């Protein structure tokens, strides 16, 4: 087959300051090789979970449909396309229908197995009979559960040899499976929260979130509230129960999280935002900002993103308003918070988590 790739520079376009982190891995390169080795070009290709656009840029000649779940991911991919002078407009997400039936799909495997399954579930209902899937991962991230999930959807599940510590699974002969319910539930205080597969925190309430809900300090005078990284909306909803007249905003980078939160909390004063920063909010807007902030990004840990979010929280708080957050002790956010806020108090802590209350005094 004609070689579809030139070499494109790809940047990370995220907030990580660690310059040793790369914008793609050997798993991405191995996926690319599998496409170039094909005898016949696909008619309709889709790419799932491309992180910064390495695959979208290098495979642009196929006009792929790029399936993303995060606003940050969509922004980074579009920035790399623009950097390389490529126009590609076909973006979608795993909750939407696709215009064309896919015959070749590439999946850069997500860390979440539930998300991997959501991608296969999406694909199986939007593909031709002769669908082939190449799904790639670094060998250290392999788990036999991947084969089990793939086997639910495909008769034939093969694995390539490892190359530069990466491996590709080749899935063919799709099965005729019944559409599955792609929503799980978790229960907190007898309240049922729904969430799409792949949304934080899997099958139960996160322990840090639970600890936060037990100790957060809500004032009756808190009228305008923001939950940053709101996930399924559990923190915002527990606040809404205590302050039914408050205006509550939920913000999350994941469209699956936002769609889940919409199932759990709605109302005249409830606003959902799909974004990865606070640029849509004016200065001095909120009385209270709450967050169980993100610091895991796939297999990487990075606190540059939460620190940037804290800076934006400071800007968006009213004078006298507070940012309250829960964190693992080892992240040592106090040092960073004290550079921003003149008052940083520990309002609760146990051997694992700490809850900070940061007040904007001026
Ligand atoms: C630790 S989880 C907390 C979820 C939810 N609040 C809870 O307690 O169950 C962090 C959330 O932040 C979201 N997130 C990651 N980066 C973000 C960003 N830059 N802006 C907004 N949300 C972000 C993730 O999608 C995830 O839902």
CSV table of C-alpha atoms and ligand atoms in Angstrom, one decimal:
chain,number,residue,atom,x,y,z
A,1,UNK,CA,0.0,0.0,0.0
A,2,UNK,CA,1.2,3.5,-0.6
A,3,UNK,CA,3.0,4.9,2.3
A,4,UNK,CA,0.7,7.4,4.0
A,5,UNK,CA,3.1,9.1,6.3
A,6,UNK,CA,5.6,11.9,6.2
A,7,UNK,CA,7.1,12.8,9.5
A,8,UNK,CA,5.4,15.5,11.4
A,9,UNK,CA,6.6,17.3,14.5
A,10,UNK,CA,4.1,16.8,17.3
A,11,UNK,CA,4.1,18.8,20.5
A,12,UNK,CA,2.4,18.0,23.8
A,13,UNK,CA,0.3,21.1,24.1
A,14,UNK,CA,-0.4,20.4,27.8
A,15,UNK,CA,0.6,22.0,31.0
A,16,UNK,CA,3.3,19.5,32.0
A,17,UNK,CA,6.7,21.1,32.7
A,18,UNK,CA,8.6,17.8,32.6
A,19,UNK,CA,10.4,18.0,29.3
A,20,UNK,CA,11.3,14.3,29.3
A,21,UNK,CA,7.7,13.4,28.6
A,22,UNK,CA,7.0,12.6,24.9
A,23,UNK,CA,4.0,13.4,22.8
A,24,UNK,CA,3.8,9.8,21.5
A,25,UNK,CA,5.1,6.4,22.3
A,26,UNK,CA,6.4,3.3,20.5
A,27,UNK,CA,2.7,2.0,20.7
A,28,UNK,CA,1.7,4.9,18.4
A,29,UNK,CA,4.6,4.1,16.0
A,30,UNK,CA,3.6,0.5,15.9
A,31,UNK,CA,0.0,1.3,15.1
A,32,UNK,CA,1.2,3.4,12.2
A,33,UNK,CA,3.3,0.6,10.9
A,34,UNK,CA,0.3,-1.8,11.0
A,35,UNK,CA,-1.6,0.7,8.8
A,36,UNK,CA,1.3,1.1,6.3
A,37,UNK,CA,1.7,-2.7,6.1
A,38,UNK,CA,-2.0,-3.2,5.0
A,39,UNK,CA,-2.6,-4.5,1.4
A,40,UNK,CA,-5.7,-2.4,0.9
A,41,UNK,CA,-6.4,1.0,2.2
A,42,UNK,CA,-9.5,1.3,4.4
A,43,UNK,CA,-12.6,3.2,3.2
A,44,UNK,CA,-13.4,4.7,6.6
A,45,UNK,CA,-10.9,4.8,9.4
A,46,UNK,CA,-11.4,5.9,12.9
A,47,UNK,CA,-8.8,6.7,15.6
A,48,UNK,CA,-9.6,6.4,19.3
A,49,UNK,CA,-7.7,7.9,22.1
A,50,UNK,CA,-5.0,9.6,20.1
A,51,UNK,CA,-3.4,11.7,22.9
A,52,UNK,CA,-1.8,14.7,21.2
A,53,UNK,CA,-2.5,14.0,17.5
A,54,UNK,CA,0.5,11.8,16.4
A,55,UNK,CA,-1.9,9.4,14.7
A,56,UNK,CA,-4.3,12.0,13.3
A,57,UNK,CA,-1.4,13.9,11.7
A,58,UNK,CA,0.4,10.9,10.3
A,59,UNK,CA,-2.7,9.3,9.0
A,60,UNK,CA,-4.4,12.4,7.7
A,61,UNK,CA,-4.3,11.1,4.1
A,62,UNK,CA,-7.1,8.6,5.1
A,63,UNK,CA,-9.4,11.4,6.4
A,64,UNK,CA,-9.9,9.5,9.7
A,65,UNK,CA,-12.7,10.2,12.1
A,66,UNK,CA,-11.0,11.2,15.3
A,67,UNK,CA,-12.8,10.0,18.4
A,68,UNK,CA,-11.9,11.9,21.6
A,69,UNK,CA,-13.4,12.2,25.0
A,70,UNK,CA,-11.5,15.1,26.5
A,71,UNK,CA,-11.6,18.8,25.6
A,72,UNK,CA,-7.8,19.1,26.4
A,73,UNK,CA,-7.2,16.2,24.0
A,74,UNK,CA,-9.3,17.7,21.2
A,75,UNK,CA,-7.5,21.1,21.7
A,76,UNK,CA,-4.1,19.4,21.6
A,77,UNK,CA,-4.9,17.4,18.5
A,78,UNK,CA,-6.3,20.4,16.7
A,79,UNK,CA,-3.2,22.5,17.7
A,80,UNK,CA,-0.9,19.8,16.2
A,81,UNK,CA,-3.0,19.6,13.0
A,82,UNK,CA,-2.7,23.4,12.7
A,83,UNK,CA,1.0,23.3,13.5
A,84,UNK,CA,1.5,21.0,10.5
A,85,UNK,CA,-0.9,22.8,8.2
A,86,UNK,CA,-3.4,19.9,8.1
A,87,UNK,CA,-7.1,20.4,7.9
A,88,UNK,CA,-9.1,17.6,9.4
A,89,UNK,CA,-12.6,18.3,10.7
A,90,UNK,CA,-14.0,14.9,11.4
A,91,UNK,CA,-14.1,14.8,15.2
A,92,UNK,CA,-16.6,12.8,17.3
A,93,UNK,CA,-17.0,11.0,20.6
A,94,UNK,CA,-18.0,7.5,21.8
A,95,UNK,CA,-21.5,8.6,22.8
A,96,UNK,CA,-22.3,9.9,19.3
A,97,UNK,CA,-23.4,8.1,16.1
A,98,UNK,CA,-21.0,8.1,13.2
A,99,UNK,CA,-22.0,9.1,9.6
A,100,UNK,CA,-19.9,6.4,8.0
A,101,UNK,CA,-19.4,2.7,8.9
A,102,UNK,CA,-15.8,2.1,10.0
A,103,UNK,CA,-13.8,-0.7,8.4
A,104,UNK,CA,-10.5,0.1,10.2
A,105,UNK,CA,-10.1,1.4,13.7
A,106,UNK,CA,-7.0,2.3,15.6
A,107,UNK,CA,-7.1,2.4,19.4
A,108,UNK,CA,-4.3,3.8,21.4
A,109,UNK,CA,-5.3,1.9,24.5
A,110,UNK,CA,-6.6,4.0,27.4
A,111,UNK,CA,-5.5,3.1,31.0
A,112,UNK,CA,-9.1,2.5,31.9
A,113,UNK,CA,-10.4,-0.9,30.8
A,114,UNK,CA,-13.9,0.3,31.1
A,115,UNK,CA,-13.1,3.0,28.5
A,116,UNK,CA,-11.5,0.5,26.2
A,117,UNK,CA,-14.7,-1.5,26.4
A,118,UNK,CA,-16.7,1.6,25.7
A,119,UNK,CA,-14.6,2.1,22.5
A,120,UNK,CA,-15.3,-1.4,21.3
A,121,UNK,CA,-19.0,-1.1,22.1
A,122,UNK,CA,-19.1,2.1,20.1
A,123,UNK,CA,-17.2,0.6,17.2
A,124,UNK,CA,-19.1,-2.7,17.0
A,125,UNK,CA,-22.3,-0.7,16.3
A,126,UNK,CA,-20.7,1.7,13.8
A,127,UNK,CA,-18.7,-0.6,11.6
A,128,UNK,CA,-18.8,-2.8,8.5
A,129,UNK,CA,-18.8,-6.6,8.8
A,130,UNK,CA,-15.2,-6.8,7.8
A,131,UNK,CA,-14.0,-4.4,10.6
A,132,UNK,CA,-10.4,-4.7,11.7
A,133,UNK,CA,-9.2,-3.1,14.9
A,134,UNK,CA,-5.6,-2.4,15.8
A,135,UNK,CA,-5.2,-1.7,19.5
A,136,UNK,CA,-1.8,-0.8,20.8
A,137,UNK,CA,-0.3,-0.6,24.3
A,138,UNK,CA,3.1,-0.7,26.0
A,139,UNK,CA,3.8,-4.3,27.2
A,140,UNK,CA,4.1,-3.2,30.8
A,141,UNK,CA,0.5,-2.2,30.7
A,142,UNK,CA,-0.8,-5.5,29.4
A,143,UNK,CA,-3.4,-7.3,31.4
A,144,UNK,CA,-5.2,-10.5,30.4
A,145,UNK,CA,-8.5,-8.6,30.9
A,146,UNK,CA,-7.8,-6.8,27.6
A,147,UNK,CA,-8.0,-10.2,25.8
A,148,UNK,CA,-11.2,-11.1,27.7
A,149,UNK,CA,-12.9,-7.8,26.8
A,150,UNK,CA,-11.7,-8.0,23.1
A,151,UNK,CA,-13.0,-11.6,23.0
A,152,UNK,CA,-16.5,-10.4,24.0
A,153,UNK,CA,-16.6,-8.5,20.7
A,154,UNK,CA,-14.4,-10.4,18.2
A,155,UNK,CA,-14.0,-14.0,17.2
A,156,UNK,CA,-10.3,-13.5,16.4
A,157,UNK,CA,-8.0,-11.8,18.8
A,158,UNK,CA,-4.3,-11.9,17.9
A,159,UNK,CA,-1.3,-10.2,19.3
A,160,UNK,CA,1.8,-8.9,17.4
A,161,UNK,CA,5.3,-9.5,18.6
A,162,UNK,CA,6.6,-6.9,21.0
A,163,UNK,CA,8.5,-4.1,19.3
A,164,UNK,CA,10.3,-1.4,21.3
A,165,UNK,CA,8.3,-2.7,24.3
A,166,UNK,CA,5.0,-2.0,22.5
A,167,UNK,CA,2.4,-4.5,21.3
A,168,UNK,CA,-0.6,-4.4,18.9
A,169,UNK,CA,-3.7,-6.5,19.3
A,170,UNK,CA,-5.4,-7.3,16.0
A,171,UNK,CA,-9.2,-7.9,16.3
A,172,UNK,CA,-11.2,-9.3,13.4
A,173,UNK,CA,-14.4,-11.2,12.7
A,174,UNK,CA,-16.7,-9.1,14.8
A,175,UNK,CA,-19.4,-10.8,16.8
A,176,UNK,CA,-23.1,-9.9,16.6
A,177,UNK,CA,-23.5,-8.7,20.2
A,178,UNK,CA,-26.5,-7.1,21.7
A,179,UNK,CA,-26.1,-3.4,22.6
A,180,UNK,CA,-25.0,-3.1,26.2
A,181,UNK,CA,-26.0,-0.6,28.8
A,182,UNK,CA,-22.9,1.6,29.0
A,183,UNK,CA,-23.8,3.2,32.3
A,184,UNK,CA,-22.8,1.9,35.8
A,185,UNK,CA,-24.1,3.1,39.1
A,186,UNK,CA,-22.6,3.9,42.5
A,187,UNK,CA,-24.5,4.5,45.7
A,188,UNK,CA,-23.7,7.2,48.3
A,189,UNK,CA,-26.0,7.8,51.3
A,190,UNK,CA,-28.7,5.7,49.5
A,191,UNK,CA,-28.5,8.1,46.5
A,192,UNK,CA,-27.7,6.4,43.2
A,193,UNK,CA,-25.2,8.1,40.9
A,194,UNK,CA,-25.0,7.0,37.2
A,195,UNK,CA,-21.8,7.2,35.2
A,196,UNK,CA,-20.7,6.2,31.7
A,197,UNK,CA,-18.1,3.5,31.5
A,198,UNK,CA,-14.6,5.0,31.9
A,199,UNK,CA,-15.7,7.9,34.2
A,200,UNK,CA,-13.8,8.4,37.5
A,201,UNK,CA,-14.0,6.4,39.9
A,202,UNK,CA,-15.2,3.1,38.6
A,203,UNK,CA,-17.6,1.0,40.6
A,204,UNK,CA,-17.6,2.9,44.0
A,205,UNK,CA,-17.3,6.4,45.4
A,206,UNK,CA,-13.6,7.5,45.5
A,207,UNK,CA,-12.3,7.4,49.1
A,208,UNK,CA,-10.9,11.0,48.8
A,209,UNK,CA,-14.2,12.2,47.5
A,210,UNK,CA,-16.0,10.5,50.4
A,211,UNK,CA,-13.6,12.1,52.9
A,212,UNK,CA,-14.1,15.5,51.3
A,213,UNK,CA,-17.9,15.2,51.5
A,214,UNK,CA,-17.6,14.4,55.2
A,215,UNK,CA,-15.5,17.5,56.0
A,216,UNK,CA,-16.2,20.3,53.4
A,217,UNK,CA,-17.4,23.5,55.0
A,218,UNK,CA,-20.4,25.0,53.3
A,219,UNK,CA,-21.8,28.3,54.4
A,220,UNK,CA,-25.5,29.3,53.9
A,221,UNK,CA,-24.2,32.5,52.3
A,222,UNK,CA,-22.4,30.5,49.5
A,223,UNK,CA,-24.6,31.5,46.6
A,224,UNK,CA,-22.4,30.8,43.6
A,225,UNK,CA,-20.4,27.6,43.6
A,226,UNK,CA,-18.1,25.8,41.2
A,227,UNK,CA,-17.1,22.1,41.2
A,228,UNK,CA,-13.8,21.8,39.2
A,229,UNK,CA,-13.3,18.3,37.7
A,230,UNK,CA,-16.8,17.4,38.7
A,231,UNK,CA,-16.8,13.8,37.3
A,232,UNK,CA,-20.2,12.3,37.8
A,233,UNK,CA,-21.3,15.4,39.7
A,234,UNK,CA,-21.4,13.8,43.2
A,235,UNK,CA,-19.8,16.7,45.1
A,236,UNK,CA,-21.9,19.3,43.3
A,237,UNK,CA,-25.1,17.3,44.0
A,238,UNK,CA,-24.3,16.8,47.7
A,239,UNK,CA,-23.9,20.6,48.0
A,240,UNK,CA,-27.1,21.2,46.0
A,241,UNK,CA,-28.9,19.1,48.6
A,242,UNK,CA,-27.6,21.4,51.4
A,243,UNK,CA,-28.1,24.6,49.4
A,244,UNK,CA,-31.0,24.1,47.1
A,245,UNK,CA,-31.2,27.7,46.0
A,246,UNK,CA,-27.5,28.1,45.2
A,247,UNK,CA,-26.2,28.6,41.6
A,248,UNK,CA,-23.9,25.6,41.0
A,249,UNK,CA,-21.5,25.2,38.1
A,250,UNK,CA,-19.9,21.9,37.2
A,251,UNK,CA,-16.8,21.8,35.0
A,252,UNK,CA,-15.0,18.7,33.6
A,253,UNK,CA,-12.5,18.0,30.8
A,254,UNK,CA,-14.3,14.7,29.9
A,255,UNK,CA,-17.4,14.6,27.8
A,256,UNK,CA,-18.3,11.3,29.5
A,257,UNK,CA,-18.1,12.9,32.9
A,258,UNK,CA,-20.3,15.9,31.8
A,259,UNK,CA,-22.8,13.5,30.2
A,260,UNK,CA,-22.8,11.5,33.5
A,261,UNK,CA,-23.2,14.5,35.7
A,262,UNK,CA,-26.2,15.6,33.6
A,263,UNK,CA,-27.9,12.3,34.6
A,264,UNK,CA,-27.3,13.0,38.3
A,265,UNK,CA,-27.9,16.7,38.8
A,266,UNK,CA,-30.1,19.1,36.9
A,267,UNK,CA,-32.2,22.1,37.9
A,268,UNK,CA,-32.8,25.8,37.2
A,269,UNK,CA,-29.6,26.9,38.9
A,270,UNK,CA,-27.3,24.1,37.7
A,271,UNK,CA,-24.9,24.7,34.8
A,272,UNK,CA,-22.7,22.0,33.1
A,273,UNK,CA,-19.5,23.0,31.4
A,274,UNK,CA,-17.3,20.8,29.1
A,275,UNK,CA,-13.9,22.4,29.4
A,276,UNK,CA,-10.4,22.0,30.7
A,277,UNK,CA,-9.9,25.5,32.1
A,278,UNK,CA,-11.8,28.3,33.8
A,279,UNK,CA,-11.4,30.8,31.0
A,280,UNK,CA,-15.2,31.0,30.5
A,281,UNK,CA,-15.7,32.4,34.0
A,282,UNK,CA,-15.3,36.1,34.9
A,283,UNK,CA,-13.0,37.2,37.8
A,284,UNK,CA,-14.6,37.3,41.2
A,285,UNK,CA,-17.6,35.0,40.3
A,286,UNK,CA,-17.7,32.3,43.0
A,287,UNK,CA,-18.2,32.2,46.8
A,288,UNK,CA,-17.0,28.7,46.9
A,289,UNK,CA,-14.9,26.4,44.6
A,290,UNK,CA,-14.7,22.7,45.5
A,291,UNK,CA,-12.5,20.1,43.9
A,292,UNK,CA,-11.0,16.6,44.1
A,293,UNK,CA,-8.4,17.7,41.5
A,294,UNK,CA,-7.0,15.5,38.7
A,295,UNK,CA,-3.4,14.5,38.9
A,296,UNK,CA,-3.4,11.2,37.0
A,297,UNK,CA,-3.3,11.6,33.3
A,298,UNK,CA,-3.3,8.1,31.8
A,299,UNK,CA,-0.2,6.5,33.1
A,300,UNK,CA,1.5,9.8,34.0
A,301,UNK,CA,1.2,11.7,37.3
A,302,UNK,CA,1.5,15.5,36.9
A,303,UNK,CA,0.6,18.3,39.3
A,304,UNK,CA,1.2,21.1,36.8
A,305,UNK,CA,-2.5,20.8,35.7
A,306,UNK,CA,-4.0,21.1,39.1
A,307,UNK,CA,-1.7,24.0,40.1
A,308,UNK,CA,-2.8,25.9,37.0
A,309,UNK,CA,-6.4,25.2,37.9
A,310,UNK,CA,-5.8,26.5,41.5
A,311,UNK,CA,-4.4,29.7,39.9
A,312,UNK,CA,-7.5,30.1,37.9
A,313,UNK,CA,-9.7,29.4,41.0
A,314,UNK,CA,-8.0,32.3,42.8
A,315,UNK,CA,-8.9,34.6,39.9
A,316,UNK,CA,-12.5,33.4,39.8
A,317,UNK,CA,-13.2,33.6,43.5
A,318,UNK,CA,-14.9,36.6,45.2
A,319,UNK,CA,-13.0,38.3,47.9
A,320,UNK,CA,-13.7,36.3,51.1
A,321,UNK,CA,-14.5,33.2,49.0
A,322,UNK,CA,-12.7,29.9,49.5
A,323,UNK,CA,-11.3,27.0,47.5
A,324,UNK,CA,-11.7,23.7,49.2
A,325,UNK,CA,-9.9,20.6,48.0
A,326,UNK,CA,-8.9,17.1,48.9
A,327,UNK,CA,-5.6,15.6,48.1
A,328,UNK,CA,-3.2,12.8,48.9
A,329,UNK,CA,-0.6,14.0,51.4
A,330,UNK,CA,2.3,13.0,49.2
A,331,UNK,CA,1.3,15.6,46.5
A,332,UNK,CA,2.3,18.3,48.9
A,333,UNK,CA,0.0,21.0,47.4
A,334,UNK,CA,0.4,23.2,50.5
A,335,UNK,CA,3.6,24.7,49.2
A,336,UNK,CA,2.0,25.6,45.9
A,337,UNK,CA,-1.3,26.8,47.5
A,338,UNK,CA,0.6,29.1,49.9
A,339,UNK,CA,2.3,30.9,47.0
A,340,UNK,CA,-1.2,31.8,45.7
A,341,UNK,CA,-3.5,32.2,48.7
A,342,UNK,CA,-2.6,34.3,51.8
A,343,UNK,CA,-4.6,31.9,54.0
A,344,UNK,CA,-4.3,28.1,53.6
A,345,UNK,CA,-5.8,26.0,56.4
A,346,UNK,CA,-6.0,22.2,56.9
A,347,UNK,CA,-9.6,21.5,57.8
A,348,UNK,CA,-9.2,17.7,58.1
A,349,UNK,CA,-6.6,15.1,57.6
A,350,UNK,CA,-6.1,11.3,58.1
A,351,UNK,CA,-3.2,9.1,57.2
A,352,UNK,CA,-3.9,9.3,53.5
A,353,UNK,CA,-5.8,12.5,52.7
A,354,UNK,CA,-5.8,16.2,53.6
A,355,UNK,CA,-8.4,18.8,53.0
A,356,UNK,CA,-7.4,22.4,52.5
A,357,UNK,CA,-9.4,25.5,52.7
A,358,UNK,CA,-7.8,28.4,50.9
A,359,UNK,CA,-9.3,31.8,51.4
A,360,UNK,CA,-9.0,34.7,49.0
A,361,UNK,CA,-8.5,37.6,51.4
A,362,UNK,CA,-7.9,40.4,48.9
B,1,LIG,C1,-10.2,12.9,40.8
B,1,LIG,S1,-11.5,13.1,39.6
B,1,LIG,C2,-12.8,13.7,40.6
B,1,LIG,C3,-14.2,13.5,40.0
B,1,LIG,C4,-15.4,13.8,40.9
B,1,LIG,N1,-15.3,15.2,41.4
B,1,LIG,C5,-15.4,12.9,42.1
B,1,LIG,O1,-15.0,13.3,43.2
B,1,LIG,O2,-15.8,11.7,41.9
B,1,LIG,C6,-10.9,14.5,38.6
B,1,LIG,C7,-11.8,14.9,37.5
B,1,LIG,O3,-11.1,16.0,36.8
B,1,LIG,C8,-11.3,15.9,35.4
B,1,LIG,N2,-10.3,16.8,34.8
B,1,LIG,C9,-9.1,16.4,34.4
B,1,LIG,N3,-8.4,17.5,33.9
B,1,LIG,C10,-9.3,18.5,34.0
B,1,LIG,C11,-9.2,19.9,33.6
B,1,LIG,N4,-8.1,20.4,33.1
B,1,LIG,N5,-10.3,20.7,33.8
B,1,LIG,C12,-11.4,20.2,34.4
B,1,LIG,N6,-11.5,18.9,34.7
B,1,LIG,C13,-10.5,18.1,34.6
B,1,LIG,C14,-11.3,14.4,35.1
B,1,LIG,O4,-12.0,14.2,33.9
B,1,LIG,C15,-12.0,13.9,36.4
B,1,LIG,O5,-13.4,13.7,36.1
